[in-house]
Amino acid sequence: GQQLNQSPQSMFIQEGEDVSMNCTSSSIFNTWLWYKQDPGEGPVLLIALYKAGELTSNGRLTAQFGITRKDSFLNISASIPSDVGIYFCAVPVNRDDKIIFGKGTRLHILP
Amino acid sequence: DTAVSQTPKYLVTQMGNDKSIKCEQNLGHDTMYWYKQDSKKFLKIMFSYNNKELIINETVPNRFSPKSPDKAHLNLHINSLELGDSAVYFCASSPHWDGELFFGEGSRLTVL
């Protein structure tokens, strides 16, 4: 079945560092989504990308929809403690209301 | 007002029991979902309903039965609970198909 490969699985960084993570697939998608899950909460949508090549920002977050439609990237600039959490990429599949998620990138900020 | 609310938030029960988790959304969305998040934090879709009609049943065992009395509610009933059912179950709703999901806070089920 369709699968999203998300990397890295975990990141340990210092506060203030920039962060990059990505999501790839062997299938083409028309929408890429990035969600964040805080501990004990449900995931929350950060950025939605609807067009190949699109670059979209939301504060310190920037995401890109890959030209091949098979990948997407999320960057966080100048990380702060509240950035800690799990970041998931997700895609809708086949217009049948099915949204599948990558396995997540766990972001940790070292004290 | 909480947009997507689930009850209970925590559920601890014995193997073989039957339990239900309730979900309500006050966003006016037509589509609702159940997702399961395992101990590795992988999120897997279980079911989706659109305006009370089952759209997706993602090869979930028959012991799991969703019920949608109206488009604002989607409940999950689980029969004969097994150890492997222990997980966090998330309800979500969406105004359209392209992926903007609004999640509840999750219901953590522990089967002993």
PDB file of N, CA, C and O in Angstrom, chain A residues 9 30-31 33 35 37 40-45 48 50 86 88 92-104 106, chain B residues 9 31 33 35 37 40-45 48-50 55-56 58 90 94 96-106:
ATOM      1  N   GLN A   9      13.922  10.080  12.140  1.00  0.00           N
ATOM      2  CA  GLN A   9      12.940   9.572  13.093  1.00  0.00           C
ATOM      3  C   GLN A   9      12.965  10.418  14.363  1.00  0.00           C
ATOM      4  O   GLN A   9      11.927  10.670  14.968  1.00  0.00           O
ATOM      5  N   ASN A  30      -1.260  15.013  -4.607  1.00  0.00           N
ATOM      6  CA  ASN A  30      -1.614  16.386  -4.992  1.00  0.00           C
ATOM      7  C   ASN A  30      -1.690  17.336  -3.806  1.00  0.00           C
ATOM      8  O   ASN A  30      -1.918  18.538  -3.988  1.00  0.00           O
ATOM      9  N   THR A  31      -1.574  16.791  -2.625  1.00  0.00           N
ATOM     10  CA  THR A  31      -1.596  17.616  -1.412  1.00  0.00           C
ATOM     11  C   THR A  31      -0.622  17.024  -0.415  1.00  0.00           C
ATOM     12  O   THR A  31      -0.574  15.797  -0.258  1.00  0.00           O
ATOM     13  N   LEU A  33       0.642  17.643   3.708  1.00  0.00           N
ATOM     14  CA  LEU A  33       0.255  18.299   4.944  1.00  0.00           C
ATOM     15  C   LEU A  33       1.296  18.028   6.007  1.00  0.00           C
ATOM     16  O   LEU A  33       1.902  16.953   6.035  1.00  0.00           O
ATOM     17  N   TYR A  35       1.620  18.138  10.232  1.00  0.00           N
ATOM     18  CA  TYR A  35       0.945  18.252  11.518  1.00  0.00           C
ATOM     19  C   TYR A  35       1.984  18.200  12.629  1.00  0.00           C
ATOM     20  O   TYR A  35       3.050  17.611  12.481  1.00  0.00           O
ATOM     21  N   GLN A  37       2.189  17.189  16.863  1.00  0.00           N
ATOM     22  CA  GLN A  37       1.522  16.639  18.033  1.00  0.00           C
ATOM     23  C   GLN A  37       2.322  16.970  19.287  1.00  0.00           C
ATOM     24  O   GLN A  37       3.471  16.552  19.434  1.00  0.00           O
ATOM     25  N   GLY A  40       0.470  14.415  24.890  1.00  0.00           N
ATOM     26  CA  GLY A  40      -0.852  14.346  25.499  1.00  0.00           C
ATOM     27  C   GLY A  40      -1.965  15.016  24.710  1.00  0.00           C
ATOM     28  O   GLY A  40      -3.093  15.142  25.205  1.00  0.00           O
ATOM     29  N   GLU A  41      -1.657  15.437  23.502  1.00  0.00           N
ATOM     30  CA  GLU A  41      -2.654  16.128  22.676  1.00  0.00           C
ATOM     31  C   GLU A  41      -2.827  15.413  21.344  1.00  0.00           C
ATOM     32  O   GLU A  41      -2.051  14.529  20.988  1.00  0.00           O
ATOM     33  N   GLY A  42      -3.869  15.841  20.613  1.00  0.00           N
ATOM     34  CA  GLY A  42      -4.017  15.343  19.256  1.00  0.00           C
ATOM     35  C   GLY A  42      -3.198  16.186  18.287  1.00  0.00           C
ATOM     36  O   GLY A  42      -2.828  17.326  18.606  1.00  0.00           O
ATOM     37  N   PRO A  43      -2.883  15.640  17.106  1.00  0.00           N
ATOM     38  CA  PRO A  43      -2.129  16.418  16.117  1.00  0.00           C
ATOM     39  C   PRO A  43      -2.895  17.661  15.672  1.00  0.00           C
ATOM     40  O   PRO A  43      -4.124  17.661  15.615  1.00  0.00           O
ATOM     41  N   VAL A  44      -2.135  18.688  15.328  1.00  0.00           N
ATOM     42  CA  VAL A  44      -2.712  19.944  14.856  1.00  0.00           C
ATOM     43  C   VAL A  44      -2.065  20.295  13.517  1.00  0.00           C
ATOM     44  O   VAL A  44      -0.846  20.193  13.369  1.00  0.00           O
ATOM     45  N   LEU A  45      -2.872  20.716  12.564  1.00  0.00           N
ATOM     46  CA  LEU A  45      -2.342  21.066  11.246  1.00  0.00           C
ATOM     47  C   LEU A  45      -1.492  22.329  11.334  1.00  0.00           C
ATOM     48  O   LEU A  45      -1.906  23.347  11.882  1.00  0.00           O
ATOM     49  N   ALA A  48      -0.494  23.358   5.014  1.00  0.00           N
ATOM     50  CA  ALA A  48      -1.047  22.544   3.925  1.00  0.00           C
ATOM     51  C   ALA A  48      -0.487  23.060   2.606  1.00  0.00           C
ATOM     52  O   ALA A  48      -0.426  24.270   2.386  1.00  0.00           O
ATOM     53  N   TYR A  50      -0.692  22.636  -1.641  1.00  0.00           N
ATOM     54  CA  TYR A  50      -1.626  22.137  -2.647  1.00  0.00           C
ATOM     55  C   TYR A  50      -1.071  22.157  -4.062  1.00  0.00           C
ATOM     56  O   TYR A  50      -1.747  21.701  -4.998  1.00  0.00           O
ATOM     57  N   ILE A  86       6.071  15.851  18.135  1.00  0.00           N
ATOM     58  CA  ILE A  86       6.209  14.947  16.994  1.00  0.00           C
ATOM     59  C   ILE A  86       5.614  15.638  15.772  1.00  0.00           C
ATOM     60  O   ILE A  86       4.469  16.118  15.812  1.00  0.00           O
ATOM     61  N   PHE A  88       4.392  15.224  11.933  1.00  0.00           N
ATOM     62  CA  PHE A  88       3.923  14.220  10.978  1.00  0.00           C
ATOM     63  C   PHE A  88       3.664  14.858   9.621  1.00  0.00           C
ATOM     64  O   PHE A  88       3.039  15.918   9.530  1.00  0.00           O
ATOM     65  N   PRO A  92      -3.711  13.116   1.609  1.00  0.00           N
ATOM     66  CA  PRO A  92      -5.003  12.505   1.313  1.00  0.00           C
ATOM     67  C   PRO A  92      -4.820  11.545   0.137  1.00  0.00           C
ATOM     68  O   PRO A  92      -4.060  11.843  -0.802  1.00  0.00           O
ATOM     69  N   VAL A  93      -5.548  10.439   0.192  1.00  0.00           N
ATOM     70  CA  VAL A  93      -5.349   9.402  -0.810  1.00  0.00           C
ATOM     71  C   VAL A  93      -6.623   9.218  -1.607  1.00  0.00           C
ATOM     72  O   VAL A  93      -7.691   8.963  -1.039  1.00  0.00           O
ATOM     73  N   ASN A  94      -6.531   9.358  -2.913  1.00  0.00           N
ATOM     74  CA  ASN A  94      -7.605   8.929  -3.816  1.00  0.00           C
ATOM     75  C   ASN A  94      -8.950   9.605  -3.607  1.00  0.00           C
ATOM     76  O   ASN A  94      -9.982   9.039  -3.930  1.00  0.00           O
ATOM     77  N   ARG A  95      -8.949  10.814  -3.015  1.00  0.00           N
ATOM     78  CA  ARG A  95     -10.199  11.562  -2.844  1.00  0.00           C
ATOM     79  C   ARG A  95     -11.291  10.751  -2.135  1.00  0.00           C
ATOM     80  O   ARG A  95     -12.468  10.961  -2.347  1.00  0.00           O
ATOM     81  N   ASP A  96     -10.890   9.800  -1.317  1.00  0.00           N
ATOM     82  CA  ASP A  96     -11.910   9.020  -0.613  1.00  0.00           C
ATOM     83  C   ASP A  96     -11.895   9.290   0.879  1.00  0.00           C
ATOM     84  O   ASP A  96     -12.239   8.425   1.678  1.00  0.00           O
ATOM     85  N   ASP A  97     -11.516  10.474   1.264  1.00  0.00           N
ATOM     86  CA  ASP A  97     -11.483  10.888   2.662  1.00  0.00           C
ATOM     87  C   ASP A  97     -10.470  10.125   3.488  1.00  0.00           C
ATOM     88  O   ASP A  97     -10.569  10.115   4.707  1.00  0.00           O
ATOM     89  N   LYS A  98      -9.527   9.455   2.847  1.00  0.00           N
ATOM     90  CA  LYS A  98      -8.518   8.722   3.603  1.00  0.00           C
ATOM     91  C   LYS A  98      -7.249   9.552   3.663  1.00  0.00           C
ATOM     92  O   LYS A  98      -6.688   9.918   2.631  1.00  0.00           O
ATOM     93  N   ILE A  99      -6.811   9.867   4.862  1.00  0.00           N
ATOM     94  CA  ILE A  99      -5.572  10.622   5.052  1.00  0.00           C
ATOM     95  C   ILE A  99      -4.592   9.741   5.778  1.00  0.00           C
ATOM     96  O   ILE A  99      -4.880   9.246   6.873  1.00  0.00           O
ATOM     97  N   ILE A 100      -3.440   9.491   5.158  1.00  0.00           N
ATOM     98  CA  ILE A 100      -2.432   8.639   5.786  1.00  0.00           C
ATOM     99  C   ILE A 100      -1.286   9.504   6.293  1.00  0.00           C
ATOM    100  O   ILE A 100      -1.006  10.577   5.752  1.00  0.00           O
ATOM    101  N   PHE A 101      -0.654   9.011   7.351  1.00  0.00           N
ATOM    102  CA  PHE A 101       0.393   9.753   8.040  1.00  0.00           C
ATOM    103  C   PHE A 101       1.738   9.053   7.931  1.00  0.00           C
ATOM    104  O   PHE A 101       1.799   7.810   7.889  1.00  0.00           O
ATOM    105  N   GLY A 102       2.812   9.850   7.899  1.00  0.00           N
ATOM    106  CA  GLY A 102       4.139   9.297   8.063  1.00  0.00           C
ATOM    107  C   GLY A 102       4.340   8.859   9.501  1.00  0.00           C
ATOM    108  O   GLY A 102       3.464   9.063  10.357  1.00  0.00           O
ATOM    109  N   LYS A 103       5.502   8.258   9.784  1.00  0.00           N
ATOM    110  CA  LYS A 103       5.746   7.724  11.124  1.00  0.00           C
ATOM    111  C   LYS A 103       6.222   8.780  12.106  1.00  0.00           C
ATOM    112  O   LYS A 103       6.443   8.481  13.268  1.00  0.00           O
ATOM    113  N   GLY A 104       6.412   9.994  11.648  1.00  0.00           N
ATOM    114  CA  GLY A 104       6.713  11.086  12.553  1.00  0.00           C
ATOM    115  C   GLY A 104       8.194  11.338  12.763  1.00  0.00           C
ATOM    116  O   GLY A 104       9.021  10.423  12.677  1.00  0.00           O
ATOM    117  N   ARG A 106      10.444  12.989  15.793  1.00  0.00           N
ATOM    118  CA  ARG A 106      10.369  13.426  17.174  1.00  0.00           C
ATOM    119  C   ARG A 106      11.448  14.453  17.421  1.00  0.00           C
ATOM    120  O   ARG A 106      12.644  14.148  17.295  1.00  0.00           O
TER     121      ARG A 106
ATOM    122  N   LYS B   9     -11.247  10.044  28.538  1.00  0.00           N
ATOM    123  CA  LYS B   9      -9.879  10.342  28.164  1.00  0.00           C
ATOM    124  C   LYS B   9      -8.958   9.173  28.517  1.00  0.00           C
ATOM    125  O   LYS B   9      -7.963   8.920  27.834  1.00  0.00           O
ATOM    126  N   THR B  31     -17.471  15.005   7.787  1.00  0.00           N
ATOM    127  CA  THR B  31     -16.653  13.793   7.822  1.00  0.00           C
ATOM    128  C   THR B  31     -15.988  13.630   9.181  1.00  0.00           C
ATOM    129  O   THR B  31     -15.439  14.585   9.733  1.00  0.00           O
ATOM    130  N   TYR B  33     -13.594  10.695  11.705  1.00  0.00           N
ATOM    131  CA  TYR B  33     -12.641   9.599  11.599  1.00  0.00           C
ATOM    132  C   TYR B  33     -12.316   9.023  12.981  1.00  0.00           C
ATOM    133  O   TYR B  33     -12.426   9.710  14.002  1.00  0.00           O
ATOM    134  N   TYR B  35      -8.756   7.215  14.418  1.00  0.00           N
ATOM    135  CA  TYR B  35      -7.385   6.813  14.202  1.00  0.00           C
ATOM    136  C   TYR B  35      -6.886   6.102  15.451  1.00  0.00           C
ATOM    137  O   TYR B  35      -7.302   6.422  16.571  1.00  0.00           O
ATOM    138  N   GLN B  37      -3.335   5.282  17.544  1.00  0.00           N
ATOM    139  CA  GLN B  37      -1.916   5.603  17.687  1.00  0.00           C
ATOM    140  C   GLN B  37      -1.294   4.606  18.648  1.00  0.00           C
ATOM    141  O   GLN B  37      -1.657   4.556  19.824  1.00  0.00           O
ATOM    142  N   LYS B  40       4.456   3.261  19.482  1.00  0.00           N
ATOM    143  CA  LYS B  40       5.540   3.917  18.738  1.00  0.00           C
ATOM    144  C   LYS B  40       5.077   5.243  18.132  1.00  0.00           C
ATOM    145  O   LYS B  40       5.829   5.881  17.394  1.00  0.00           O
ATOM    146  N   LYS B  41       3.857   5.619  18.450  1.00  0.00           N
ATOM    147  CA  LYS B  41       3.258   6.891  17.991  1.00  0.00           C
ATOM    148  C   LYS B  41       2.858   6.869  16.517  1.00  0.00           C
ATOM    149  O   LYS B  41       2.606   7.934  15.946  1.00  0.00           O
ATOM    150  N   PHE B  42       2.780   5.670  15.912  1.00  0.00           N
ATOM    151  CA  PHE B  42       2.319   5.604  14.523  1.00  0.00           C
ATOM    152  C   PHE B  42       0.814   5.805  14.503  1.00  0.00           C
ATOM    153  O   PHE B  42       0.075   5.191  15.278  1.00  0.00           O
ATOM    154  N   LEU B  43       0.347   6.653  13.599  1.00  0.00           N
ATOM    155  CA  LEU B  43      -1.077   6.963  13.461  1.00  0.00           C
ATOM    156  C   LEU B  43      -1.657   6.180  12.297  1.00  0.00           C
ATOM    157  O   LEU B  43      -1.246   6.363  11.155  1.00  0.00           O
ATOM    158  N   LYS B  44      -2.662   5.362  12.581  1.00  0.00           N
ATOM    159  CA  LYS B  44      -3.275   4.569  11.507  1.00  0.00           C
ATOM    160  C   LYS B  44      -4.766   4.831  11.456  1.00  0.00           C
ATOM    161  O   LYS B  44      -5.451   4.785  12.482  1.00  0.00           O
ATOM    162  N   ILE B  45      -5.249   5.082  10.259  1.00  0.00           N
ATOM    163  CA  ILE B  45      -6.687   5.311  10.106  1.00  0.00           C
ATOM    164  C   ILE B  45      -7.438   3.999  10.312  1.00  0.00           C
ATOM    165  O   ILE B  45      -6.974   2.930   9.897  1.00  0.00           O
ATOM    166  N   SER B  48     -13.690   6.019   8.543  1.00  0.00           N
ATOM    167  CA  SER B  48     -14.197   7.367   8.328  1.00  0.00           C
ATOM    168  C   SER B  48     -15.666   7.285   7.956  1.00  0.00           C
ATOM    169  O   SER B  48     -16.118   6.306   7.338  1.00  0.00           O
ATOM    170  N   TYR B  49     -16.402   8.300   8.378  1.00  0.00           N
ATOM    171  CA  TYR B  49     -17.818   8.428   8.081  1.00  0.00           C
ATOM    172  C   TYR B  49     -18.040   9.781   7.443  1.00  0.00           C
ATOM    173  O   TYR B  49     -17.457  10.780   7.852  1.00  0.00           O
ATOM    174  N   ASN B  50     -18.912   9.814   6.445  1.00  0.00           N
ATOM    175  CA  ASN B  50     -19.331  11.064   5.856  1.00  0.00           C
ATOM    176  C   ASN B  50     -20.829  11.174   6.013  1.00  0.00           C
ATOM    177  O   ASN B  50     -21.580  10.366   5.456  1.00  0.00           O
ATOM    178  N   ILE B  55     -17.461   5.299   5.094  1.00  0.00           N
ATOM    179  CA  ILE B  55     -16.713   5.491   3.860  1.00  0.00           C
ATOM    180  C   ILE B  55     -15.489   4.590   3.825  1.00  0.00           C
ATOM    181  O   ILE B  55     -15.165   3.978   2.827  1.00  0.00           O
ATOM    182  N   ILE B  56     -14.777   4.545   4.951  1.00  0.00           N
ATOM    183  CA  ILE B  56     -13.540   3.776   5.026  1.00  0.00           C
ATOM    184  C   ILE B  56     -13.607   2.820   6.197  1.00  0.00           C
ATOM    185  O   ILE B  56     -13.955   3.196   7.301  1.00  0.00           O
ATOM    186  N   GLU B  58     -10.751   0.346   7.406  1.00  0.00           N
ATOM    187  CA  GLU B  58      -9.374   0.010   7.035  1.00  0.00           C
ATOM    188  C   GLU B  58      -8.942  -1.325   7.635  1.00  0.00           C
ATOM    189  O   GLU B  58      -8.080  -1.367   8.495  1.00  0.00           O
ATOM    190  N   PHE B  90      -7.813   8.303  18.541  1.00  0.00           N
ATOM    191  CA  PHE B  90      -8.131   9.689  18.240  1.00  0.00           C
ATOM    192  C   PHE B  90      -9.326   9.765  17.308  1.00  0.00           C
ATOM    193  O   PHE B  90      -9.379   9.090  16.277  1.00  0.00           O
ATOM    194  N   SER B  94     -13.404  16.626   9.651  1.00  0.00           N
ATOM    195  CA  SER B  94     -12.869  17.399   8.546  1.00  0.00           C
ATOM    196  C   SER B  94     -14.003  18.043   7.764  1.00  0.00           C
ATOM    197  O   SER B  94     -15.041  17.416   7.534  1.00  0.00           O
ATOM    198  N   HIS B  96     -13.765  18.917   4.633  1.00  0.00           N
ATOM    199  CA  HIS B  96     -13.678  18.478   3.248  1.00  0.00           C
ATOM    200  C   HIS B  96     -12.627  17.402   3.171  1.00  0.00           C
ATOM    201  O   HIS B  96     -11.988  17.068   4.175  1.00  0.00           O
ATOM    202  N   TRP B  97     -12.407  16.884   1.991  1.00  0.00           N
ATOM    203  CA  TRP B  97     -11.632  15.656   1.875  1.00  0.00           C
ATOM    204  C   TRP B  97     -10.136  15.860   1.854  1.00  0.00           C
ATOM    205  O   TRP B  97      -9.393  14.901   1.966  1.00  0.00           O
ATOM    206  N   ASP B  98      -9.658  17.099   1.707  1.00  0.00           N
ATOM    207  CA  ASP B  98      -8.244  17.259   1.381  1.00  0.00           C
ATOM    208  C   ASP B  98      -7.301  17.371   2.566  1.00  0.00           C
ATOM    209  O   ASP B  98      -6.221  17.904   2.453  1.00  0.00           O
ATOM    210  N   GLY B  99      -7.718  16.893   3.721  1.00  0.00           N
ATOM    211  CA  GLY B  99      -6.722  16.623   4.741  1.00  0.00           C
ATOM    212  C   GLY B  99      -6.683  17.519   5.954  1.00  0.00           C
ATOM    213  O   GLY B  99      -5.879  17.290   6.846  1.00  0.00           O
ATOM    214  N   GLU B 100      -7.507  18.540   6.044  1.00  0.00           N
ATOM    215  CA  GLU B 100      -7.463  19.387   7.228  1.00  0.00           C
ATOM    216  C   GLU B 100      -8.276  18.716   8.321  1.00  0.00           C
ATOM    217  O   GLU B 100      -9.469  18.935   8.463  1.00  0.00           O
ATOM    218  N   LEU B 101      -7.589  17.903   9.082  1.00  0.00           N
ATOM    219  CA  LEU B 101      -8.235  17.175  10.163  1.00  0.00           C
ATOM    220  C   LEU B 101      -8.166  17.963  11.465  1.00  0.00           C
ATOM    221  O   LEU B 101      -7.142  18.576  11.766  1.00  0.00           O
ATOM    222  N   PHE B 102      -9.243  17.902  12.219  1.00  0.00           N
ATOM    223  CA  PHE B 102      -9.282  18.494  13.546  1.00  0.00           C
ATOM    224  C   PHE B 102      -9.418  17.327  14.520  1.00  0.00           C
ATOM    225  O   PHE B 102     -10.438  16.638  14.521  1.00  0.00           O
ATOM    226  N   PHE B 103      -8.389  17.128  15.334  1.00  0.00           N
ATOM    227  CA  PHE B 103      -8.347  15.977  16.221  1.00  0.00           C
ATOM    228  C   PHE B 103      -8.879  16.301  17.609  1.00  0.00           C
ATOM    229  O   PHE B 103      -8.741  17.430  18.102  1.00  0.00           O
ATOM    230  N   GLY B 104      -9.445  15.283  18.238  1.00  0.00           N
ATOM    231  CA  GLY B 104      -9.738  15.362  19.655  1.00  0.00           C
ATOM    232  C   GLY B 104      -8.456  15.138  20.454  1.00  0.00           C
ATOM    233  O   GLY B 104      -7.379  14.944  19.880  1.00  0.00           O
ATOM    234  N   GLU B 105      -8.578  15.126  21.775  1.00  0.00           N
ATOM    235  CA  GLU B 105      -7.408  14.978  22.637  1.00  0.00           C
ATOM    236  C   GLU B 105      -6.966  13.528  22.796  1.00  0.00           C
ATOM    237  O   GLU B 105      -5.920  13.263  23.366  1.00  0.00           O
ATOM    238  N   GLY B 106      -7.766  12.605  22.305  1.00  0.00           N
ATOM    239  CA  GLY B 106      -7.386  11.199  22.383  1.00  0.00           C
ATOM    240  C   GLY B 106      -7.979  10.501  23.591  1.00  0.00           C
ATOM    241  O   GLY B 106      -8.265  11.131  24.618  1.00  0.00           O
TER     242      GLY B 106
END
